[in-house]
């Protein structure tokens, strides 16, 4: 891709062909000059990253699965011993209804010309409201810069007509980058192929508007979203402070609190005056 026009871009991550090589993690760190966190023992399979944060903008999950009662293993990549892996390279979802963007008090978080969500480092005041608001826990706080950080979808590369480093490095093309409408077509065909092959649990996550208005980084999953630590569509709702009912509820609560305070003040004054007489 030598030039990128005004059409929305994004990631389609096909977890069925992820091999857990972590090339995406390495490429992301190298391009964005991320130091990474100090090594720790996570006791979580082969996962040595742990989670997405200020130093990890890509995180490969390793989920061990065992056969069900019929001996069926719900993934196309079985390993020795009858077990299998579900692997997924997780990343910021660049939500259409982005909670982080809505709660940012300084407008440091913006939607770019590529329809991605970006934290402007020179505007961020380090309040961390975005970290609390993000339903996916993708944003971290950098103590050295005093600001919040997350995946930028390699904004600097996009501006120069290059695809993000993680997608460029993925050897199986599990991470696909491109225009969203094109990716949707590719994802629909891939899902149909898998389901016809017997993988009935395969599903697209974030492909439509049911999850935070749609995700610019969406996924093909081989199991339920909860298996990958993702909220399902029923639970994928914006925080109450990000929607009209939440604002109304907050306003009503504030008014009731004010009235209670006024009544308590008047009551105390009347009680004091009564004692004075």
mmCIF file of C-alpha atoms in Angstrom:
data_model
loop_
_atom_site.group_PDB
_atom_site.id
_atom_site.type_symbol
_atom_site.label_atom_id
_atom_site.label_comp_id
_atom_site.label_asym_id
_atom_site.label_seq_id
_atom_site.Cartn_x
_atom_site.Cartn_y
_atom_site.Cartn_z
ATOM 1 C CA UNK A 1 0.000 0.000 0.000
ATOM 2 C CA UNK A 2 1.844 3.089 -1.229
ATOM 3 C CA UNK A 3 -0.899 5.618 -0.575
ATOM 4 C CA UNK A 4 -3.816 5.571 1.839
ATOM 5 C CA UNK A 5 -6.955 7.504 0.951
ATOM 6 C CA UNK A 6 -9.689 8.783 3.264
ATOM 7 C CA UNK A 7 -11.432 5.407 3.658
ATOM 8 C CA UNK A 8 -11.329 3.933 7.201
ATOM 9 C CA UNK A 9 -8.527 1.446 7.783
ATOM 10 C CA UNK A 10 -8.036 -1.224 10.389
ATOM 11 C CA UNK A 11 -6.872 -4.679 11.409
ATOM 12 C CA UNK A 12 -8.558 -8.020 10.806
ATOM 13 C CA UNK A 13 -6.929 -10.562 13.093
ATOM 14 C CA UNK A 14 -7.652 -14.170 12.108
ATOM 15 C CA UNK A 15 -6.876 -16.136 15.261
ATOM 16 C CA UNK A 16 -7.285 -19.479 13.471
ATOM 17 C CA UNK A 17 -3.892 -19.058 11.789
ATOM 18 C CA UNK A 18 -1.975 -17.362 14.610
ATOM 19 C CA UNK A 19 1.063 -19.491 15.534
ATOM 20 C CA UNK A 20 2.088 -17.506 18.620
ATOM 21 C CA UNK A 21 5.472 -16.510 17.214
ATOM 22 C CA UNK A 22 5.220 -12.995 18.714
ATOM 23 C CA UNK A 23 6.760 -11.393 15.635
ATOM 24 C CA UNK A 24 4.035 -8.749 15.952
ATOM 25 C CA UNK A 25 5.101 -7.919 19.509
ATOM 26 C CA UNK A 26 8.745 -7.591 18.505
ATOM 27 C CA UNK A 27 8.018 -5.501 15.406
ATOM 28 C CA UNK A 28 5.739 -3.195 17.384
ATOM 29 C CA UNK A 29 8.365 -2.604 20.051
ATOM 30 C CA UNK A 30 11.154 -2.063 17.540
ATOM 31 C CA UNK A 31 9.272 0.442 15.414
ATOM 32 C CA UNK A 32 7.722 2.373 18.300
ATOM 33 C CA UNK A 33 10.873 2.179 20.449
ATOM 34 C CA UNK A 34 9.087 0.520 23.348
ATOM 35 C CA UNK A 35 11.378 -0.786 26.069
ATOM 36 C CA UNK A 36 9.008 -3.471 27.286
ATOM 37 C CA UNK A 37 8.354 -4.349 30.907
ATOM 38 C CA UNK A 38 10.964 -6.059 33.109
ATOM 39 C CA UNK A 39 10.784 -9.864 32.705
ATOM 40 C CA UNK A 40 8.412 -11.532 35.149
ATOM 41 C CA UNK A 41 7.104 -15.042 35.617
ATOM 42 C CA UNK A 42 3.402 -14.886 34.751
ATOM 43 C CA UNK A 43 2.671 -18.611 35.324
ATOM 44 C CA UNK A 44 0.304 -18.308 32.377
ATOM 45 C CA UNK A 45 1.329 -20.874 29.786
ATOM 46 C CA UNK A 46 3.800 -19.386 27.273
ATOM 47 C CA UNK A 47 2.609 -15.832 27.865
ATOM 48 C CA UNK A 48 5.525 -13.694 29.083
ATOM 49 C CA UNK A 49 3.921 -10.349 28.255
ATOM 50 C CA UNK A 50 0.909 -10.606 30.544
ATOM 51 C CA UNK A 51 -1.256 -7.815 29.199
ATOM 52 C CA UNK A 52 -1.443 -4.715 27.064
ATOM 53 C CA UNK A 53 0.010 -1.606 28.689
ATOM 54 C CA UNK A 54 2.201 1.416 28.011
ATOM 55 C CA UNK A 55 5.116 -0.786 26.928
ATOM 56 C CA UNK A 56 3.155 -3.556 25.216
ATOM 57 C CA UNK A 57 0.869 -2.413 22.406
ATOM 58 C CA UNK A 58 0.552 -5.951 21.035
ATOM 59 C CA UNK A 59 0.006 -8.962 23.284
ATOM 60 C CA UNK A 60 -0.177 -12.566 22.097
ATOM 61 C CA UNK A 61 -2.542 -14.605 24.238
ATOM 62 C CA UNK A 62 -1.943 -18.342 24.725
ATOM 63 C CA UNK A 63 -5.102 -20.187 25.741
ATOM 64 C CA UNK A 64 -4.872 -23.907 26.393
ATOM 65 C CA UNK A 65 -7.876 -26.004 25.385
ATOM 66 C CA UNK A 66 -8.633 -29.644 26.112
ATOM 67 C CA UNK A 67 -10.949 -31.937 24.147
ATOM 68 C CA UNK A 68 -14.624 -32.062 25.058
ATOM 69 C CA UNK A 69 -16.431 -35.304 25.902
ATOM 70 C CA UNK A 70 -16.589 -36.288 22.234
ATOM 71 C CA UNK A 71 -12.871 -35.782 21.714
ATOM 72 C CA UNK A 72 -13.410 -32.718 19.532
ATOM 73 C CA UNK A 73 -10.744 -30.024 19.772
ATOM 74 C CA UNK A 74 -12.208 -26.608 18.757
ATOM 75 C CA UNK A 75 -9.187 -25.297 16.875
ATOM 76 C CA UNK A 76 -7.341 -26.223 13.687
ATOM 77 C CA UNK A 77 -3.956 -26.336 15.466
ATOM 78 C CA UNK A 78 -3.891 -29.366 17.828
ATOM 79 C CA UNK A 79 -0.695 -30.256 19.653
ATOM 80 C CA UNK A 80 0.693 -33.413 21.206
ATOM 81 C CA UNK A 81 -1.150 -34.876 24.150
ATOM 82 C CA UNK A 82 -4.644 -34.109 22.868
ATOM 83 C CA UNK A 83 -4.558 -30.492 23.957
ATOM 84 C CA UNK A 84 -4.714 -27.477 21.689
ATOM 85 C CA UNK A 85 -3.908 -23.820 21.659
ATOM 86 C CA UNK A 86 -6.095 -20.851 21.002
ATOM 87 C CA UNK A 87 -3.819 -17.917 20.204
ATOM 88 C CA UNK A 88 -4.679 -14.315 19.571
ATOM 89 C CA UNK A 89 -2.594 -11.214 18.998
ATOM 90 C CA UNK A 90 -4.498 -8.626 21.015
ATOM 91 C CA UNK A 91 -4.344 -4.885 20.381
ATOM 92 C CA UNK A 92 -6.278 -1.637 20.849
ATOM 93 C CA UNK A 93 -9.620 -2.041 19.085
ATOM 94 C CA UNK A 94 -9.863 1.567 17.811
ATOM 95 C CA UNK A 95 -13.577 1.477 18.672
ATOM 96 C CA UNK A 96 -16.122 3.478 16.727
ATOM 97 C CA UNK A 97 -17.681 4.369 20.082
ATOM 98 C CA UNK A 98 -14.416 4.990 21.902
ATOM 99 C CA UNK A 99 -14.897 5.475 25.645
ATOM 100 C CA UNK A 100 -11.342 6.771 26.027
ATOM 101 C CA UNK A 101 -11.971 9.537 23.505
ATOM 102 C CA UNK A 102 -15.243 10.574 25.116
ATOM 103 C CA UNK A 103 -13.884 10.938 28.652
ATOM 104 C CA UNK A 104 -10.618 12.700 27.799
ATOM 105 C CA UNK A 105 -10.827 16.162 29.428
ATOM 106 C CA UNK A 106 -8.125 17.774 27.280
ATOM 107 C CA UNK A 107 -9.170 16.369 23.886
ATOM 108 C CA UNK A 108 -5.810 14.634 23.709
ATOM 109 C CA UNK A 109 -7.493 11.570 22.210
ATOM 110 C CA UNK A 110 -8.689 12.141 18.660
ATOM 111 C CA UNK A 111 -9.908 10.209 15.644
ATOM 112 C CA UNK A 112 -7.387 10.564 12.840
ATOM 113 C CA UNK A 113 -7.938 10.979 9.128
ATOM 114 C CA UNK A 114 -7.585 7.176 8.885
ATOM 115 C CA UNK A 115 -10.474 6.694 11.377
ATOM 116 C CA UNK A 116 -8.098 5.382 14.030
ATOM 117 C CA UNK A 117 -7.962 6.489 17.671
ATOM 118 C CA UNK A 118 -4.788 8.348 18.671
ATOM 119 C CA UNK A 119 -3.497 9.773 21.966
ATOM 120 C CA UNK A 120 -1.700 13.063 21.271
ATOM 121 C CA UNK A 121 1.242 12.956 23.637
ATOM 122 C CA UNK A 122 1.765 16.721 23.647
ATOM 123 C CA UNK A 123 -1.843 17.286 24.803
ATOM 124 C CA UNK A 124 -2.260 14.425 27.300
ATOM 125 C CA UNK A 125 -2.167 15.637 30.909
ATOM 126 C CA UNK A 126 -1.799 12.177 32.457
ATOM 127 C CA UNK A 127 -5.156 12.178 34.243
ATOM 128 C CA UNK A 128 -5.687 8.472 33.421
ATOM 129 C CA UNK A 129 -9.427 8.854 32.829
ATOM 130 C CA UNK A 130 -8.991 6.970 29.549
ATOM 131 C CA UNK A 131 -7.377 4.037 31.345
ATOM 132 C CA UNK A 132 -10.411 3.669 33.599
ATOM 133 C CA UNK A 133 -12.860 4.087 30.721
ATOM 134 C CA UNK A 134 -11.332 1.576 28.289
ATOM 135 C CA UNK A 135 -13.366 -1.662 28.407
ATOM 136 C CA UNK A 136 -10.462 -3.669 26.969
ATOM 137 C CA UNK A 137 -7.676 -2.497 29.281
ATOM 138 C CA UNK A 138 -5.393 -1.571 26.393
ATOM 139 C CA UNK A 139 -4.127 1.781 27.699
ATOM 140 C CA UNK A 140 -1.227 2.095 30.102
ATOM 141 C CA UNK A 141 0.467 4.934 31.971
ATOM 142 C CA UNK A 142 4.099 5.717 31.275
ATOM 143 C CA UNK A 143 5.771 6.980 34.451
ATOM 144 C CA UNK A 144 8.664 8.483 32.491
ATOM 145 C CA UNK A 145 6.527 10.619 30.175
ATOM 146 C CA UNK A 146 3.630 11.119 32.598
ATOM 147 C CA UNK A 147 1.167 10.328 29.821
ATOM 148 C CA UNK A 148 -1.100 7.508 28.634
ATOM 149 C CA UNK A 149 0.026 5.224 25.805
ATOM 150 C CA UNK A 150 -1.528 2.626 23.515
ATOM 151 C CA UNK A 151 -1.374 1.343 19.939
ATOM 152 C CA UNK A 152 -1.332 4.158 17.384
ATOM 153 C CA UNK A 153 -1.820 1.724 14.465
ATOM 154 C CA UNK A 154 1.610 3.060 13.474
ATOM 155 C CA UNK A 155 0.156 6.463 12.624
ATOM 156 C CA UNK A 156 3.528 7.701 11.397
ATOM 157 C CA UNK A 157 3.777 4.776 8.999
ATOM 158 C CA UNK A 158 0.235 5.358 7.729
ATOM 159 C CA UNK A 159 1.098 8.970 6.984
ATOM 160 C CA UNK A 160 3.898 7.709 4.751
ATOM 161 C CA UNK A 161 1.824 5.079 2.956
ATOM 162 C CA UNK A 162 3.195 2.121 4.943
ATOM 163 C CA UNK A 163 1.237 -0.579 6.718
ATOM 164 C CA UNK A 164 1.657 -1.036 10.503
ATOM 165 C CA UNK A 165 4.771 -2.880 11.615
ATOM 166 C CA UNK A 166 2.897 -5.762 13.265
ATOM 167 C CA UNK A 167 0.935 -6.635 10.117
ATOM 168 C CA UNK A 168 4.084 -6.336 8.019
ATOM 169 C CA UNK A 169 5.927 -8.786 10.283
ATOM 170 C CA UNK A 170 3.200 -11.434 10.724
ATOM 171 C CA UNK A 171 4.452 -14.549 8.875
ATOM 172 C CA UNK A 172 1.038 -16.233 8.525
ATOM 173 C CA UNK A 173 -0.924 -13.048 7.746
ATOM 174 C CA UNK A 174 -3.000 -13.657 10.853
ATOM 175 C CA UNK A 175 -2.909 -9.864 11.213
ATOM 176 C CA UNK A 176 -4.290 -8.278 8.069
ATOM 177 C CA UNK A 177 -4.239 -4.507 7.538
ATOM 178 C CA UNK A 178 -6.261 -2.616 4.971
ATOM 179 C CA UNK A 179 -9.422 -0.697 4.256
ATOM 180 C CA UNK A 180 -12.228 -1.792 6.563
ATOM 181 C CA UNK A 181 -14.746 -2.576 3.846
ATOM 182 C CA UNK A 182 -12.194 -4.798 2.107
ATOM 183 C CA UNK A 183 -11.298 -6.512 5.382
ATOM 184 C CA UNK A 184 -14.969 -7.168 6.111
ATOM 185 C CA UNK A 185 -15.292 -9.001 2.803
ATOM 186 C CA UNK A 186 -12.181 -11.093 3.519
ATOM 187 C CA UNK A 187 -13.407 -11.886 7.039
ATOM 188 C CA UNK A 188 -16.865 -12.959 5.882
ATOM 189 C CA UNK A 189 -15.361 -15.385 3.351
ATOM 190 C CA UNK A 190 -12.924 -16.805 5.899
ATOM 191 C CA UNK A 191 -15.677 -17.339 8.475
ATOM 192 C CA UNK A 192 -17.856 -19.140 5.917
ATOM 193 C CA UNK A 193 -14.947 -21.421 4.997
ATOM 194 C CA UNK A 194 -14.250 -22.366 8.616
ATOM 195 C CA UNK A 195 -17.884 -23.014 9.457
ATOM 196 C CA UNK A 196 -18.281 -25.180 6.372
ATOM 197 C CA UNK A 197 -15.225 -27.091 7.573
ATOM 198 C CA UNK A 198 -16.932 -27.935 10.867
ATOM 199 C CA UNK A 199 -15.730 -25.145 13.131
ATOM 200 C CA UNK A 200 -19.191 -24.059 14.191
ATOM 201 C CA UNK A 201 -17.942 -21.931 17.099
ATOM 202 C CA UNK A 202 -15.936 -19.708 14.776
ATOM 203 C CA UNK A 203 -17.304 -16.175 14.841
ATOM 204 C CA UNK A 204 -16.441 -12.598 13.978
ATOM 205 C CA UNK A 205 -16.024 -10.165 16.850
ATOM 206 C CA UNK A 206 -16.367 -6.425 16.242
ATOM 207 C CA UNK A 207 -17.253 -6.926 12.578
ATOM 208 C CA UNK A 208 -20.625 -5.187 13.003
ATOM 209 C CA UNK A 209 -21.920 -2.387 15.233
ATOM 210 C CA UNK A 210 -23.023 -4.651 18.102
ATOM 211 C CA UNK A 211 -19.721 -4.126 19.957
ATOM 212 C CA UNK A 212 -18.998 -0.457 20.735
ATOM 213 C CA UNK A 213 -20.354 0.638 17.365
ATOM 214 C CA UNK A 214 -17.929 -1.652 15.545
ATOM 215 C CA UNK A 215 -14.196 -2.144 15.932
ATOM 216 C CA UNK A 216 -11.546 -0.946 13.497
ATOM 217 C CA UNK A 217 -9.449 -3.810 14.860
ATOM 218 C CA UNK A 218 -11.796 -6.789 14.722
ATOM 219 C CA UNK A 219 -11.229 -10.520 15.100
ATOM 220 C CA UNK A 220 -12.167 -13.967 13.897
ATOM 221 C CA UNK A 221 -12.433 -16.069 17.064
ATOM 222 C CA UNK A 222 -12.490 -19.859 17.374
ATOM 223 C CA UNK A 223 -14.444 -19.797 20.632
ATOM 224 C CA UNK A 224 -16.668 -17.469 22.635
ATOM 225 C CA UNK A 225 -15.342 -13.930 23.245
ATOM 226 C CA UNK A 226 -15.077 -14.578 26.985
ATOM 227 C CA UNK A 227 -12.470 -17.264 26.290
ATOM 228 C CA UNK A 228 -10.250 -14.495 24.913
ATOM 229 C CA UNK A 229 -11.114 -12.146 27.803
ATOM 230 C CA UNK A 230 -13.353 -10.040 25.562
ATOM 231 C CA UNK A 231 -16.804 -8.770 26.584
ATOM 232 C CA UNK A 232 -19.605 -10.306 24.536
ATOM 233 C CA UNK A 233 -22.075 -8.142 22.630
ATOM 234 C CA UNK A 234 -24.591 -8.226 25.486
ATOM 235 C CA UNK A 235 -22.019 -6.787 27.910
ATOM 236 C CA UNK A 236 -20.191 -4.515 25.480
ATOM 237 C CA UNK A 237 -21.840 -1.281 26.553
ATOM 238 C CA UNK A 238 -20.351 2.139 27.043
ATOM 239 C CA UNK A 239 -19.864 3.250 30.672
ATOM 240 C CA UNK A 240 -22.917 5.072 32.011
ATOM 241 C CA UNK A 241 -21.091 8.382 31.910
ATOM 242 C CA UNK A 242 -20.752 7.990 28.144
ATOM 243 C CA UNK A 243 -24.429 7.761 27.266
ATOM 244 C CA UNK A 244 -27.534 9.902 27.643
ATOM 245 C CA UNK A 245 -29.244 7.782 30.342
ATOM 246 C CA UNK A 246 -26.032 7.923 32.325
ATOM 247 C CA UNK A 247 -25.872 11.697 32.111
ATOM 248 C CA UNK A 248 -29.556 11.991 33.079
ATOM 249 C CA UNK A 249 -29.082 9.590 35.966
ATOM 250 C CA UNK A 250 -26.046 11.504 37.153
ATOM 251 C CA UNK A 251 -27.894 14.813 36.937
ATOM 252 C CA UNK A 252 -30.861 13.459 38.895
ATOM 253 C CA UNK A 253 -28.550 12.079 41.552
ATOM 254 C CA UNK A 254 -26.765 15.428 41.810
ATOM 255 C CA UNK A 255 -30.061 17.325 42.136
ATOM 256 C CA UNK A 256 -31.361 14.962 44.816
ATOM 257 C CA UNK A 257 -28.097 15.296 46.679
ATOM 258 C CA UNK A 258 -28.314 19.091 46.506
ATOM 259 C CA UNK A 259 -31.913 19.076 47.769
ATOM 260 C CA UNK A 260 -30.959 16.756 50.614
ATOM 261 C CA UNK A 261 -28.133 19.092 51.552
ATOM 262 C CA UNK A 262 -30.402 22.153 51.510
ATOM 263 C CA UNK A 263 -33.044 20.410 53.619
ATOM 264 C CA UNK A 264 -30.437 19.236 56.122
ATOM 265 C CA UNK A 265 -29.006 22.765 56.343
ATOM 266 C CA UNK A 266 -32.439 24.286 56.902
ATOM 267 C CA UNK A 267 -33.277 21.654 59.475
ATOM 268 C CA UNK A 268 -30.084 22.331 61.397
ATOM 269 C CA UNK A 269 -30.698 26.080 61.318
ATOM 270 C CA UNK A 270 -34.255 25.700 62.551
ATOM 271 C CA UNK A 271 -33.071 23.366 65.291
ATOM 272 C CA UNK A 272 -30.419 25.883 66.332
ATOM 273 C CA UNK A 273 -32.876 28.763 66.369
ATOM 274 C CA UNK A 274 -35.285 26.716 68.470
ATOM 275 C CA UNK A 275 -32.598 26.084 71.060
ATOM 276 C CA UNK A 276 -31.675 29.750 71.069
ATOM 277 C CA UNK A 277 -35.195 30.777 72.032
#
